[in-house]
C-alpha positions as semicolon CSV with decimal commas, in nm:
position;residue;x (nm);y (nm);z (nm)
1;M;3,242;0,581;-12,576
2;A;3,087;0,642;-12,916
3;K;2,937;0,348;-13,096
4;K;3,137;0,225;-13,392
5;N;3,016;0,289;-13,743
6;Q;2,840;-0,013;-13,896
7;N;3,105;-0,038;-14,169
8;E;3,381;-0,047;-13,907
9;M;3,222;-0,313;-13,689
10;S;3,394;-0,650;-13,680
11;F;3,228;-0,990;-13,660
12;L;3,288;-0,991;-13,282
13;D;3,123;-0,650;-13,253
14;H;2,814;-0,788;-13,425
15;L;2,817;-1,085;-13,188
16;E;2,837;-0,844;-12,895
17;D;2,531;-0,655;-13,024
18;L;2,350;-0,985;-13,070
19;R;2,439;-1,090;-12,718
20;W;2,292;-0,772;-12,571
21;L;1,984;-0,816;-12,790
22;L;1,931;-1,158;-12,633
23;V;2,004;-1,027;-12,282
24;R;1,757;-0,737;-12,308
25;S;1,492;-0,959;-12,467
26;T;1,535;-1,220;-12,195
27;V;1,501;-0,955;-11,924
28;A;1,181;-0,827;-12,090
29;I;1,038;-1,180;-12,099
30;I;1,125;-1,235;-11,731
31;I;0,962;-0,905;-11,631
32;M;0,643;-0,993;-11,820
33;A;0,653;-1,347;-11,679
34;F;0,681;-1,203;-11,328
35;F;0,375;-0,987;-11,401
36;T;0,172;-1,294;-11,501
37;Y;0,252;-1,447;-11,160
38;F;0,001;-1,206;-11,005
39;I;-0,277;-1,320;-11,239
40;S;-0,179;-1,688;-11,241
41;D;-0,515;-1,805;-11,103
42;Y;-0,701;-1,641;-11,390
43;L;-0,433;-1,746;-11,638
44;F;-0,468;-2,115;-11,555
45;D;-0,832;-2,153;-11,453
46;V;-0,985;-1,937;-11,726
47;V;-0,729;-1,916;-12,008
48;I;-0,518;-2,232;-12,009
49;F;-0,792;-2,477;-11,910
50;G;-1,077;-2,288;-12,077
51;P;-1,072;-2,513;-12,389
52;T;-1,129;-2,819;-12,169
53;R;-1,481;-2,701;-12,080
54;P;-1,790;-2,741;-12,305
55;T;-1,886;-2,380;-12,221
56;F;-1,574;-2,244;-12,395
57;F;-1,648;-1,968;-12,648
58;T;-1,543;-2,169;-12,954
59;Y;-1,765;-2,464;-12,868
60;T;-2,072;-2,248;-12,809
61;F;-1,999;-2,059;-13,132
62;F;-1,983;-2,386;-13,328
63;C;-2,307;-2,502;-13,170
64;E;-2,487;-2,182;-13,267
65;L;-2,334;-2,206;-13,618
66;S;-2,459;-2,564;-13,641
67;H;-2,814;-2,451;-13,565
68;T;-2,789;-2,162;-13,811
69;L;-2,676;-2,394;-14,092
70;G;-2,952;-2,641;-14,014
71;F;-2,725;-2,914;-13,879
72;A;-2,914;-2,928;-13,547
73;D;-2,672;-3,041;-13,272
74;S;-2,434;-3,227;-13,505
75;I;-2,129;-3,022;-13,405
76;C;-2,242;-2,917;-13,059
77;I;-2,012;-3,020;-12,774
78;T;-2,185;-3,102;-12,449
79;E;-1,913;-3,287;-12,261
80;M;-1,538;-3,345;-12,252
81;P;-1,490;-3,715;-12,169
82;F;-1,141;-3,693;-12,024
83;I;-0,948;-3,579;-11,719
84;I;-0,612;-3,406;-11,690
85;Q;-0,381;-3,546;-11,427
86;N;-0,036;-3,472;-11,295
87;T;0,196;-3,774;-11,276
88;E;0,523;-3,609;-11,168
89;M;0,616;-3,461;-10,832
90;E;0,751;-3,139;-10,984
91;G;0,505;-3,146;-11,275
92;Q;0,280;-2,860;-11,164
93;V;0,577;-2,644;-11,065
94;N;0,737;-2,689;-11,408
95;V;0,410;-2,615;-11,583
96;F;0,359;-2,301;-11,376
97;I;0,705;-2,170;-11,463
98;W;0,685;-2,249;-11,835
99;I;0,337;-2,104;-11,880
100;C;0,449;-1,781;-11,712
101;I;0,751;-1,771;-11,946
102;L;0,527;-1,836;-12,248
103;A;0,290;-1,559;-12,143
104;G;0,591;-1,334;-12,081
105;F;0,722;-1,404;-12,431
106;I;0,387;-1,323;-12,590
107;L;0,350;-0,998;-12,394
108;A;0,710;-0,895;-12,461
109;F;0,696;-0,980;-12,833
110;P;0,664;-0,618;-12,957
111;Y;0,970;-0,520;-12,754
112;I;1,164;-0,819;-12,888
113;L;1,073;-0,708;-13,241
114;W;1,203;-0,361;-13,158
115;E;1,534;-0,509;-13,045
116;I;1,556;-0,717;-13,363
117;W;1,484;-0,408;-13,572
118;K;1,760;-0,213;-13,398
119;F;2,000;-0,499;-13,470
120;I;1,923;-0,523;-13,843
121;S;1,851;-0,156;-13,914
122;P;2,217;-0,055;-13,975
123;A;2,216;-0,283;-14,280
124;L;1,905;-0,114;-14,424
125;Y;1,871;0,189;-14,644
126;T;1,776;0,524;-14,489
127;N;1,420;0,516;-14,622
128;E;1,377;0,162;-14,487
129;K;1,494;0,262;-14,140
130;K;1,198;0,502;-14,120
131;N;0,958;0,208;-14,134
132;A;1,040;0,085;-13,783
133;K;0,699;0,170;-13,637
134;I;0,520;0,009;-13,932
135;F;0,733;-0,305;-13,897
136;I;0,671;-0,331;-13,522
137;F;0,298;-0,267;-13,557
138;F;0,221;-0,512;-13,836
139;S;0,456;-0,783;-13,708
140;S;0,304;-0,761;-13,359
141;L;-0,049;-0,751;-13,501
142;L;0,009;-1,062;-13,712
143;F;0,169;-1,245;-13,420
144;F;-0,117;-1,165;-13,182
145;L;-0,373;-1,261;-13,447
146;G;-0,188;-1,592;-13,484
147;V;-0,191;-1,646;-13,108
148;I;-0,565;-1,574;-13,098
149;F;-0,620;-1,811;-13,392
150;G;-0,419;-2,082;-13,218
151;Y;-0,603;-2,036;-12,889
152;F;-0,961;-2,004;-13,013
153;V;-0,942;-2,235;-13,315
154;V;-0,649;-2,479;-13,317
155;I;-0,647;-2,569;-12,944
156;P;-1,023;-2,630;-12,899
157;M;-1,042;-2,826;-13,225
158;S;-0,745;-3,036;-13,119
159;V;-0,883;-3,090;-12,768
160;N;-1,223;-3,189;-12,904
161;F;-1,068;-3,433;-13,150
162;V;-0,844;-3,615;-12,904
163;A;-1,115;-3,612;-12,637
164;T;-1,372;-3,785;-12,859
165;F;-1,139;-4,015;-13,051
166;T;-1,114;-4,366;-12,913
167;V;-0,997;-4,703;-13,040
168;S;-1,226;-4,887;-12,800
169;D;-1,486;-4,816;-12,532
170;M;-1,255;-5,003;-12,297
171;V;-1,001;-4,718;-12,311
172;K;-1,064;-4,404;-12,105
173;N;-0,885;-4,079;-12,181
174;Q;-0,669;-3,955;-11,896
175;F;-0,423;-3,700;-12,033
176;T;-0,114;-3,592;-11,845
177;L;-0,077;-3,229;-11,751
178;D;0,253;-3,211;-11,937
179;S;0,102;-3,338;-12,265
180;Y;-0,188;-3,093;-12,250
181;I;0,034;-2,794;-12,173
182;G;0,273;-2,903;-12,446
183;M;-0,014;-2,899;-12,696
184;V;-0,120;-2,552;-12,578
185;K;0,231;-2,410;-12,608
186;T;0,292;-2,563;-12,950
187;S;-0,043;-2,454;-13,093
188;V;-0,017;-2,095;-12,973
189;L;0,346;-2,038;-13,068
190;A;0,325;-2,221;-13,401
191;S;0,016;-2,024;-13,502
192;G;0,169;-1,694;-13,393
193;L;0,490;-1,757;-13,585
194;F;0,302;-1,888;-13,892
195;F;0,111;-1,561;-13,911
196;E;0,450;-1,388;-13,938
197;L;0,490;-1,550;-14,281
198;P;0,412;-1,227;-14,476
199;I;0,685;-1,041;-14,284
200;I;0,933;-1,325;-14,341
201;I;0,847;-1,336;-14,712
202;Y;0,897;-0,961;-14,732
203;F;1,255;-0,981;-14,610
204;L;1,334;-1,299;-14,807
205;T;1,212;-1,129;-15,124
206;K;1,420;-0,821;-15,043
207;L;1,723;-1,050;-15,018
208;G;1,633;-1,221;-15,345
209;L;1,587;-1,561;-15,182
210;V;1,216;-1,585;-15,267
211;T;1,017;-1,471;-15,571
212;P;0,643;-1,453;-15,648
213;T;0,698;-1,717;-15,916
214;F;0,847;-1,955;-15,657
215;L;0,553;-1,901;-15,419
216;R;0,296;-1,950;-15,695
217;T;0,471;-2,264;-15,821
218;Y;0,457;-2,424;-15,478
219;R;0,108;-2,294;-15,396
220;K;-0,051;-2,633;-15,467
221;Y;0,185;-2,800;-15,220
222;A;0,107;-2,533;-14,961
223;I;-0,267;-2,591;-15,008
224;V;-0,226;-2,966;-14,960
225;L;-0,013;-2,910;-14,649
226;V;-0,266;-2,667;-14,499
227;L;-0,553;-2,909;-14,565
228;I;-0,358;-3,192;-14,403
229;I;-0,289;-2,978;-14,096
230;A;-0,656;-2,874;-14,080
231;A;-0,765;-3,238;-14,107
232;I;-0,530;-3,340;-13,825
233;V;-0,627;-3,073;-13,572
234;T;-1,002;-3,070;-13,634
235;P;-1,291;-3,315;-13,600
236;P;-1,386;-3,499;-13,923
237;D;-1,637;-3,241;-14,047
238;V;-1,606;-2,993;-14,333
239;V;-1,709;-2,686;-14,133
240;S;-1,430;-2,722;-13,875
241;Q;-1,166;-2,799;-14,136
242;T;-1,271;-2,498;-14,345
243;I;-1,255;-2,260;-14,048
244;V;-0,898;-2,372;-13,975
245;A;-0,778;-2,386;-14,336
246;I;-0,909;-2,057;-14,476
247;P;-0,707;-1,816;-14,255
248;M;-0,387;-2,014;-14,323
249;L;-0,447;-2,005;-14,700
250;L;-0,521;-1,632;-14,685
251;I;-0,191;-1,576;-14,505
252;Y;-0,008;-1,763;-14,782
253;E;-0,186;-1,564;-15,055
254;A;-0,106;-1,239;-14,874
255;S;0,260;-1,344;-14,869
256;I;0,254;-1,386;-15,249
257;W;0,116;-1,037;-15,300
258;I;0,372;-0,891;-15,062
259;S;0,646;-1,062;-15,261
260;V;0,499;-0,913;-15,581
261;F;0,497;-0,568;-15,420
262;V;0,863;-0,595;-15,318
263;V;0,974;-0,713;-15,662
264;K;0,779;-0,433;-15,832
265;N;0,940;-0,170;-15,606
266;K;1,284;-0,310;-15,688
267;K;1,222;-0,262;-16,061
268;D;1,094;0,093;-16,006
């Protein structure tokens, strides 16, 4: 049976397309999650719990940077004074399943973008439909860069902060497995999705919902928000806060220029 023309499709037809988008995307995530099952030892021991060790790449990089800048060992991390414990009978099983699903989502993200593009492409102009590969490439690239930023910057800075912060020497840090994994999931996904901001701004500008003037007007609020986030997730030193804040501010500035580009093309 031939597929209906976009102009002839009813609201229920669109819902049916959306349903199959979700079904195919879910299947892709499950397949990728099943693949991660075979590398689960490496996934947990090296990747997930890597930021809990002083030998993690980010910590050694900061230590070398500290020496280069003449700060001696001021931001070197030699120990992680905490333990991670499981307090629920099914805790490790749940964590195993959700981490595999998270990894599956990250690996399947380009395919999910392709499904989203197929869903929205009928509403685009012919010349815009030709940009599918560009859309998939840059959206995936930004997402993966965000995931890398979250893993190598946000997570280790957060772990270091909560590990060294204490209200009293009488209190020892013993974090639950669920709380640590929750922090990992939130940091990685939030960073990945935040790096999609230029793509989101592109489409919002195309729809007329956002303008360069709007983004510039609220730039000062965005800067304050980014600095607050950087201050929360990093130790109280300028170097760490700067490393977290600069990429986020660059993403926001890039979004402004993309909005300018879209508006200029509309006028032409």
